[in-house]
Amino acid sequence: MEEGALFVRDGDAYVATNLAQGGWDPGNANGGTVLALVGDRLEDVPSLVPMTMSRMTADLVRPVPLGRRLRIEPRVLREGKKIQVVDLEVVVDELACAHVRVLRLRQSEFDPSDLPRSSTDERPADALEAPEASRSYRGATPHDPGFLHAVDMRYARRRDGGTAGIWIRLEVPVVAGEPVRPAAFLAFGFDFANL
């Protein structure tokens, strides 16, 4: 099995590689890697007009095993020219492992300058020490789970002494031989919101 990506294609399915391995059980994938695959496959769901992901909610209801075939089953719940709602289910051995709902907005309707002001900081990343100055999680334990070899994840202190943050950068393809698409980059980090 190719080890340069989180997943490899197997016909119409995918198989998680050791780079997708999570920290809770060495036989199962990290939640962020599963969400990255879901985000990647979301880009294949057609829409009436160009759309941008506005919201993603995910329920990871059971572990996704490494080395087993999994399918991503998308279903458009609401199709429109302004919004689209898509459900994506991660299925292994006919069992649902994750339920994901995505709201996409028409790109012409989305203007970042119309977003409300942040309730925390004007630019939260500016409050964090630079990634190069932050401590890497890689090598933090004697037996790093596989996903830590696929991602550059760094604990970042705040410059003002407030609550710390984390820098995350995916360093390998989600699917072997394919470029990483924007929704996959974004979705990968969702599983780390509780760090």
Coordinates of N, CA and C in Angstrom, one line a residue:
M1 N 0.8 -1.2 0.0 CA 0.0 0.0 0.0 C 0.9 1.2 0.0
E2 N 0.6 2.2 -0.9 CA 1.4 3.4 -0.9 C 1.3 4.2 0.4
E3 N 2.4 4.7 0.9 CA 2.4 5.3 2.1 C 2.6 6.9 2.0
G4 N 2.5 7.4 0.8 CA 2.7 8.8 0.6 C 1.5 9.6 0.7
A5 N 0.4 9.0 1.1 CA -0.9 9.7 1.2 C -1.7 9.2 2.4
L6 N -2.8 9.9 2.8 CA -3.6 9.4 3.8 C -4.5 8.2 3.4
F7 N -4.9 8.2 2.1 CA -5.8 7.2 1.6 C -5.3 6.8 0.2
V8 N -5.6 5.6 -0.2 CA -5.4 5.2 -1.6 C -6.8 4.7 -2.2
R9 N -7.0 4.9 -3.5 CA -8.2 4.5 -4.1 C -8.2 2.9 -4.2
D10 N -9.4 2.4 -4.1 CA -9.6 0.9 -4.4 C -10.9 0.8 -5.1
G11 N -10.8 1.0 -6.4 CA -12.1 1.0 -7.2 C -12.9 2.3 -6.9
D12 N -14.1 2.1 -6.5 CA -15.0 3.2 -6.1 C -14.9 3.5 -4.6
A13 N -13.9 2.9 -3.9 CA -13.7 3.1 -2.5 C -12.3 3.6 -2.2
Y14 N -12.1 3.8 -0.9 CA -10.8 4.3 -0.4 C -10.3 3.4 0.7
V15 N -9.0 3.3 0.9 CA -8.4 2.6 2.0 C -7.5 3.5 2.8
A16 N -7.6 3.6 4.1 CA -6.8 4.4 4.9 C -5.4 3.8 5.1
T17 N -4.3 4.5 4.9 CA -3.0 4.0 5.0 C -2.5 4.3 6.5
N18 N -1.3 3.9 6.7 CA -0.7 4.1 8.1 C -0.6 5.6 8.4
L19 N -0.5 6.4 7.4 CA -0.4 7.9 7.6 C -1.7 8.5 8.1
A20 N -2.8 7.7 8.1 CA -4.1 8.2 8.6 C -4.3 7.7 10.0
Q21 N -3.4 6.9 10.6 CA -3.5 6.3 11.9 C -3.7 7.4 13.0
G22 N -4.7 7.1 13.8 CA -4.9 8.0 15.0 C -4.2 7.7 16.2
G23 N -4.3 8.5 17.2 CA -3.6 8.3 18.5 C -4.4 7.4 19.5
W24 N -5.7 7.2 19.3 CA -6.5 6.5 20.3 C -6.3 5.0 20.2
D25 N -6.3 4.5 18.9 CA -6.2 3.1 18.6 C -5.3 2.9 17.4
P26 N -4.2 2.2 17.4 CA -3.4 2.1 16.3 C -4.0 1.4 15.0
G27 N -5.2 0.8 15.2 CA -5.9 0.2 14.1 C -6.9 1.1 13.4
N28 N -7.0 2.3 13.9 CA -8.1 3.2 13.4 C -7.5 4.5 12.9
A29 N -8.3 5.1 12.1 CA -7.9 6.4 11.5 C -8.1 7.6 12.4
N30 N -7.3 8.6 12.3 CA -7.5 9.9 13.1 C -8.8 10.6 12.4
G31 N -9.6 11.2 13.3 CA -10.8 11.9 12.8 C -10.5 12.9 11.8
G32 N -9.4 13.7 11.9 CA -9.1 14.7 11.0 C -8.8 14.2 9.6
T33 N -8.2 13.0 9.5 CA -7.9 12.4 8.2 C -9.1 12.0 7.5
V34 N -10.1 11.5 8.3 CA -11.4 11.1 7.7 C -12.1 12.3 7.2
L35 N -12.1 13.4 8.0 CA -12.8 14.6 7.6 C -12.1 15.2 6.3
A36 N -10.8 15.1 6.2 CA -10.1 15.5 5.0 C -10.6 14.8 3.8
L37 N -10.8 13.5 3.9 CA -11.3 12.7 2.8 C -12.7 13.2 2.4
V38 N -13.5 13.4 3.4 CA -14.9 13.9 3.2 C -14.9 15.2 2.5
G39 N -14.0 16.1 3.0 CA -13.9 17.4 2.3 C -13.4 17.3 0.9
D40 N -12.5 16.4 0.7 CA -11.9 16.2 -0.7 C -13.1 15.7 -1.6
R41 N -13.8 14.8 -1.2 CA -14.9 14.2 -2.0 C -16.0 15.2 -2.2
L42 N -16.2 16.1 -1.2 CA -17.3 17.1 -1.4 C -17.0 17.9 -2.7
E43 N -15.8 18.1 -3.0 CA -15.5 18.9 -4.2 C -16.0 18.2 -5.5
D44 N -16.3 16.9 -5.4 CA -16.8 16.1 -6.6 C -18.4 16.3 -6.7
V45 N -19.0 16.8 -5.7 CA -20.5 16.9 -5.7 C -20.8 18.1 -6.6
P46 N -21.6 17.8 -7.7 CA -21.9 18.9 -8.6 C -22.9 19.9 -8.0
S47 N -22.9 21.1 -8.5 CA -23.8 22.1 -8.0 C -24.3 22.9 -9.3
L48 N -25.4 23.6 -9.1 CA -25.9 24.4 -10.3 C -25.0 25.6 -10.6
V49 N -24.4 26.1 -9.6 CA -23.5 27.3 -9.9 C -22.3 27.0 -9.0
P50 N -21.1 27.7 -9.2 CA -20.0 27.6 -8.3 C -20.3 27.9 -6.8
M51 N -20.0 27.0 -5.9 CA -20.3 27.1 -4.5 C -19.0 27.1 -3.7
T52 N -19.2 27.6 -2.5 CA -18.1 27.6 -1.4 C -18.7 27.0 -0.2
M53 N -17.9 26.2 0.5 CA -18.3 25.6 1.8 C -18.5 26.7 2.8
S54 N -19.6 26.8 3.4 CA -19.9 27.8 4.4 C -19.9 27.2 5.8
R55 N -20.4 26.0 5.9 CA -20.5 25.3 7.3 C -20.4 23.8 7.0
M56 N -19.7 23.1 8.0 CA -19.6 21.7 8.0 C -19.8 21.2 9.4
T57 N -20.8 20.3 9.6 CA -20.9 19.7 10.9 C -20.7 18.2 10.7
A58 N -20.0 17.6 11.7 CA -19.7 16.2 11.5 C -19.9 15.4 12.8
D59 N -20.4 14.2 12.7 CA -20.6 13.3 13.8 C -19.8 12.1 13.4
L60 N -18.7 11.9 14.2 CA -17.9 10.7 14.0 C -18.4 9.6 14.9
V61 N -19.3 8.7 14.4 CA -20.0 7.8 15.3 C -19.4 6.5 15.6
R62 N -18.4 6.1 14.8 CA -17.6 4.9 15.1 C -16.3 5.0 14.4
P63 N -15.3 4.2 14.9 CA -13.9 4.3 14.3 C -13.9 3.9 12.9
V64 N -13.0 4.5 12.1 CA -12.7 4.1 10.7 C -11.5 3.3 10.7
P65 N -11.5 2.0 10.4 CA -10.4 1.1 10.5 C -9.4 1.4 9.4
L66 N -8.1 1.2 9.7 CA -7.1 1.3 8.7 C -7.1 0.0 7.8
G67 N -6.7 0.1 6.5 CA -6.6 -1.0 5.7 C -7.9 -1.7 5.2
R68 N -9.0 -1.1 5.5 CA -10.3 -1.6 5.0 C -11.0 -0.6 4.1
R69 N -11.7 -1.2 3.1 CA -12.4 -0.3 2.1 C -13.5 0.5 2.8
L70 N -13.5 1.8 2.4 CA -14.5 2.7 2.9 C -15.1 3.5 1.7
R71 N -16.4 3.8 1.8 CA -17.0 4.6 0.8 C -17.5 5.9 1.4
I72 N -17.5 6.9 0.5 CA -18.1 8.2 0.9 C -19.4 8.3 0.0
E73 N -20.5 8.4 0.7 CA -21.8 8.4 0.0 C -22.4 9.8 0.1
P74 N -22.4 10.6 -0.9 CA -22.9 11.9 -0.8 C -24.4 11.9 -1.3
R75 N -25.2 12.8 -0.7 CA -26.6 13.0 -1.1 C -26.9 14.5 -1.0
V76 N -27.4 15.0 -2.0 CA -27.8 16.4 -2.0 C -29.2 16.5 -1.4
L77 N -29.3 17.2 -0.3 CA -30.6 17.4 0.4 C -31.4 18.6 -0.2
R78 N -30.7 19.7 -0.5 CA -31.3 20.9 -1.0 C -30.4 21.4 -2.1
E79 N -31.0 21.5 -3.3 CA -30.3 22.0 -4.5 C -30.9 23.3 -4.8
G80 N -30.0 24.3 -5.0 CA -30.5 25.6 -5.4 C -29.4 26.4 -6.0
K81 N -29.7 27.6 -6.5 CA -28.7 28.5 -7.2 C -28.1 29.4 -6.1
K82 N -28.6 29.5 -4.9 CA -28.0 30.3 -3.9 C -27.3 29.4 -2.8
I83 N -28.0 28.3 -2.4 CA -27.4 27.4 -1.4 C -27.6 26.0 -1.9
Q84 N -26.7 25.1 -1.3 CA -26.8 23.7 -1.5 C -26.5 23.1 -0.1
V85 N -27.3 22.0 0.3 CA -27.1 21.3 1.5 C -26.7 19.8 1.0
V86 N -25.6 19.4 1.5 CA -25.1 18.0 1.1 C -24.8 17.2 2.4
D87 N -25.3 16.0 2.4 CA -25.0 15.0 3.4 C -24.0 14.1 2.8
L88 N -22.9 13.8 3.6 CA -22.0 12.8 3.1 C -21.8 11.8 4.3
E89 N -21.9 10.5 3.9 CA -21.7 9.4 5.0 C -20.5 8.6 4.6
V90 N -19.7 8.3 5.7 CA -18.6 7.5 5.6 C -19.0 6.1 6.0
V91 N -18.9 5.1 5.1 CA -19.4 3.8 5.3 C -18.3 2.7 5.2
V92 N -18.2 1.9 6.2 CA -17.2 0.7 6.2 C -18.0 -0.5 6.5
D93 N -18.0 -1.5 5.7 CA -18.7 -2.8 5.9 C -20.2 -2.5 6.1
E94 N -20.8 -1.7 5.3 CA -22.2 -1.3 5.4 C -22.6 -0.6 6.7
L95 N -21.6 -0.2 7.5 CA -21.9 0.5 8.8 C -21.4 2.0 8.6
A96 N -22.3 2.9 9.0 CA -22.0 4.3 9.0 C -21.0 4.6 10.1
C97 N -19.9 5.2 9.7 CA -18.8 5.6 10.7 C -18.9 7.1 10.9
A98 N -19.4 7.9 10.0 CA -19.4 9.4 10.1 C -20.6 9.9 9.3
H99 N -21.3 10.9 9.9 CA -22.3 11.6 9.2 C -21.9 13.1 9.1
V100 N -21.8 13.6 7.9 CA -21.4 15.0 7.7 C -22.4 15.8 6.9
R101 N -22.7 17.0 7.4 CA -23.6 17.9 6.6 C -22.9 19.1 6.3
V102 N -23.0 19.5 5.0 CA -22.3 20.7 4.5 C -23.3 21.7 3.9
L103 N -23.1 22.9 4.3 CA -23.9 24.0 3.6 C -22.9 24.7 2.7
R104 N -23.3 24.8 1.4 CA -22.5 25.6 0.5 C -23.3 26.8 0.0
L105 N -22.6 27.9 -0.2 CA -23.2 29.1 -0.7 C -22.6 29.5 -2.0
R106 N -23.5 30.1 -2.9 CA -23.1 30.5 -4.2 C -21.9 31.5 -4.0
Q107 N -20.8 31.3 -4.8 CA -19.6 32.1 -4.6 C -19.9 33.6 -4.8
S108 N -20.8 34.0 -5.7 CA -21.0 35.4 -5.9 C -21.8 36.0 -4.7
E109 N -22.4 35.2 -3.9 CA -23.1 35.6 -2.7 C -22.2 35.8 -1.5
F110 N -21.0 35.2 -1.6 CA -20.1 35.2 -0.4 C -19.0 36.3 -0.6
D111 N -19.1 37.3 0.3 CA -18.1 38.4 0.3 C -17.5 38.4 1.7
P112 N -16.2 38.1 1.8 CA -15.6 38.0 3.2 C -15.7 39.4 3.9
S113 N -15.8 40.5 3.2 CA -15.9 41.8 3.9 C -17.2 41.9 4.5
D114 N -18.2 41.1 4.2 CA -19.5 41.2 4.8 C -19.6 40.4 6.1
L115 N -18.5 39.6 6.4 CA -18.6 38.8 7.6 C -18.6 39.7 8.9
P116 N -19.3 39.2 9.9 CA -19.3 40.0 11.2 C -17.9 40.1 11.8
R117 N -17.7 41.1 12.6 CA -16.4 41.2 13.3 C -16.2 40.0 14.2
S118 N -14.9 39.6 14.4 CA -14.6 38.5 15.3 C -15.0 38.9 16.7
S119 N -15.4 37.9 17.5 CA -15.7 38.2 18.9 C -14.5 38.0 19.7
T120 N -13.4 37.7 19.1 CA -12.1 37.5 19.9 C -11.1 38.5 19.5
D121 N -10.5 38.3 18.3 CA -9.4 39.2 17.9 C -9.7 39.6 16.5
E122 N -9.1 40.7 16.1 CA -9.2 41.1 14.7 C -8.6 40.1 13.8
R123 N -7.4 39.6 14.1 CA -6.7 38.6 13.3 C -6.1 37.6 14.3
P124 N -6.8 36.6 14.7 CA -6.4 35.7 15.7 C -5.0 35.1 15.5
A125 N -4.6 34.8 14.3 CA -3.3 34.3 14.0 C -2.1 35.3 14.4
D126 N -2.4 36.6 14.3 CA -1.4 37.5 14.7 C -1.0 37.5 16.1
A127 N -1.9 36.9 17.0 CA -1.6 36.9 18.4 C -0.7 35.6 18.7
L128 N -0.6 34.7 17.8 CA 0.2 33.5 18.1 C 1.7 33.7 17.6
E129 N 2.6 33.0 18.3 CA 3.9 33.0 17.9 C 4.0 32.3 16.5
A130 N 5.0 32.6 15.7 CA 5.1 32.1 14.4 C 5.2 30.6 14.4
P131 N 4.8 29.9 13.3 CA 5.0 28.4 13.3 C 6.4 28.0 13.5
E132 N 7.4 28.7 12.9 CA 8.8 28.3 13.0 C 9.2 28.4 14.5
A133 N 8.6 29.2 15.3 CA 9.0 29.3 16.7 C 8.2 28.5 17.6
S134 N 7.2 27.7 17.1 CA 6.4 26.9 17.9 C 6.9 25.5 18.0
R135 N 6.5 24.8 19.1 CA 6.9 23.4 19.3 C 6.1 22.4 18.5
S136 N 6.8 21.5 17.8 CA 6.1 20.5 17.0 C 5.6 19.4 17.9
Y137 N 4.5 18.8 17.5 CA 4.0 17.6 18.1 C 4.7 16.4 17.7
R138 N 5.4 16.5 16.5 CA 6.1 15.3 15.9 C 7.2 15.0 16.9
G139 N 7.3 13.7 17.2 CA 8.4 13.3 18.1 C 8.1 13.5 19.6
A140 N 6.9 14.0 19.9 CA 6.6 14.3 21.3 C 6.4 13.1 22.2
T141 N 6.0 12.0 21.5 CA 5.9 10.7 22.2 C 6.8 9.7 21.6
P142 N 7.1 8.6 22.3 CA 8.0 7.6 21.7 C 7.4 6.9 20.4
H143 N 6.1 6.8 20.4 CA 5.5 6.2 19.2 C 4.4 7.1 18.6
D144 N 4.8 8.1 17.9 CA 3.9 9.0 17.3 C 2.9 8.2 16.4
P145 N 1.6 8.6 16.5 CA 0.6 7.9 15.6 C 0.9 8.4 14.1
G146 N 0.5 7.6 13.2 CA 0.8 7.9 11.8 C 0.5 9.3 11.3
F147 N -0.7 9.8 11.7 CA -1.1 11.1 11.2 C -0.1 12.2 11.5
L148 N 0.7 12.0 12.6 CA 1.7 13.1 12.9 C 2.9 13.1 12.0
H149 N 3.0 12.0 11.1 CA 4.0 12.0 10.1 C 3.4 12.6 8.8
A150 N 2.2 12.9 8.8 CA 1.5 13.4 7.6 C 1.2 14.9 7.7
V151 N 1.4 15.4 8.9 CA 1.0 16.8 9.2 C 2.0 17.5 10.0
D152 N 2.2 18.7 9.8 CA 3.0 19.6 10.6 C 2.1 20.3 11.6
M153 N 2.1 19.8 12.9 CA 1.2 20.4 13.9 C 2.0 20.9 15.0
R154 N 1.8 22.2 15.3 CA 2.7 22.9 16.3 C 1.8 23.6 17.3
Y155 N 2.2 23.5 18.6 CA 1.6 24.2 19.7 C 2.2 25.6 19.7
A156 N 1.3 26.6 19.6 CA 1.7 28.0 19.5 C 1.2 28.8 20.7
R157 N 2.2 29.3 21.4 CA 1.8 30.2 22.5 C 1.3 31.5 22.0
R158 N 0.5 32.2 22.8 CA 0.0 33.5 22.4 C 1.1 34.5 22.8
R159 N 1.2 35.6 22.1 CA 2.2 36.6 22.4 C 1.8 37.4 23.6
D160 N 0.5 37.5 23.9 CA 0.0 38.2 25.0 C -0.3 37.4 26.2
G161 N 0.1 36.1 26.2 CA 0.0 35.2 27.3 C -1.4 34.5 27.4
G162 N -2.3 34.8 26.5 CA -3.6 34.3 26.5 C -3.6 32.8 26.2
T163 N -4.8 32.3 25.9 CA -5.0 30.9 25.5 C -4.2 30.5 24.3
A164 N -3.4 29.4 24.3 CA -2.6 29.0 23.2 C -3.4 28.6 22.0
G165 N -2.7 28.5 20.9 CA -3.4 28.0 19.7 C -2.6 26.8 19.1
I166 N -2.9 26.5 17.9 CA -2.2 25.4 17.2 C -2.1 25.7 15.7
W167 N -0.9 25.5 15.1 CA -0.7 25.6 13.7 C -0.8 24.2 13.1
I168 N -1.6 24.0 12.0 CA -1.7 22.7 11.4 C -1.5 22.9 9.9
R169 N -0.7 22.0 9.3 CA -0.5 22.0 7.9 C -0.3 20.6 7.4
L170 N -1.2 20.2 6.5 CA -1.2 18.9 5.9 C 0.0 18.8 5.0
E171 N 0.8 17.8 5.1 CA 2.0 17.7 4.3 C 2.0 16.6 3.2
V172 N 1.0 15.8 3.1 CA 0.9 14.7 2.1 C -0.5 14.8 1.5
P173 N -0.7 14.2 0.3 CA -2.0 14.2 -0.3 C -3.0 13.4 0.5
V174 N -4.2 13.8 0.4 CA -5.3 13.1 1.0 C -5.5 11.8 0.3
V175 N -5.6 11.8 -1.0 CA -5.7 10.6 -1.9 C -4.5 10.5 -2.7
A176 N -3.8 9.3 -2.7 CA -2.6 9.1 -3.5 C -2.7 9.6 -4.9
G177 N -1.8 10.4 -5.4 CA -1.7 10.8 -6.7 C -2.6 11.9 -7.1
E178 N -3.3 12.5 -6.1 CA -4.3 13.6 -6.4 C -3.9 14.8 -5.6
P179 N -4.1 16.0 -6.1 CA -3.8 17.2 -5.4 C -4.7 17.4 -4.2
V180 N -4.3 18.0 -3.2 CA -5.2 18.3 -2.0 C -6.1 19.5 -2.4
R181 N -7.4 19.4 -2.2 CA -8.3 20.4 -2.6 C -8.7 21.3 -1.4
P182 N -9.1 22.5 -1.6 CA -9.3 23.4 -0.5 C -10.2 22.9 0.6
A183 N -11.3 22.3 0.3 CA -12.2 21.8 1.4 C -11.6 20.7 2.2
A184 N -10.6 20.0 1.6 CA -9.9 19.0 2.4 C -9.0 19.6 3.4
F185 N -8.2 20.6 3.0 CA -7.3 21.4 3.9 C -8.1 21.9 5.1
L186 N -9.3 22.5 4.8 CA -10.1 23.1 5.9 C -10.7 22.0 6.8
A187 N -11.2 21.0 6.2 CA -11.9 19.9 7.0 C -10.9 19.2 7.9
F188 N -9.7 19.0 7.4 CA -8.7 18.3 8.2 C -8.5 18.9 9.6
G189 N -8.5 20.2 9.7 CA -8.3 20.9 11.0 C -9.5 20.8 12.0
F190 N -10.7 20.5 11.5 CA -11.9 20.5 12.3 C -11.8 19.6 13.5
D191 N -11.1 18.4 13.3 CA -11.0 17.5 14.4 C -10.1 17.9 15.6
F192 N -9.4 19.0 15.4 CA -8.5 19.5 16.4 C -9.0 20.7 17.1
A193 N -10.2 21.0 16.9 CA -10.8 22.2 17.6 C -10.8 22.1 19.1
N194 N -10.7 20.9 19.6 CA -10.8 20.8 21.1 C -9.4 20.7 21.7
L195 N -8.3 20.9 21.0 CA -7.0 20.8 21.6 C -6.8 22.0 22.5

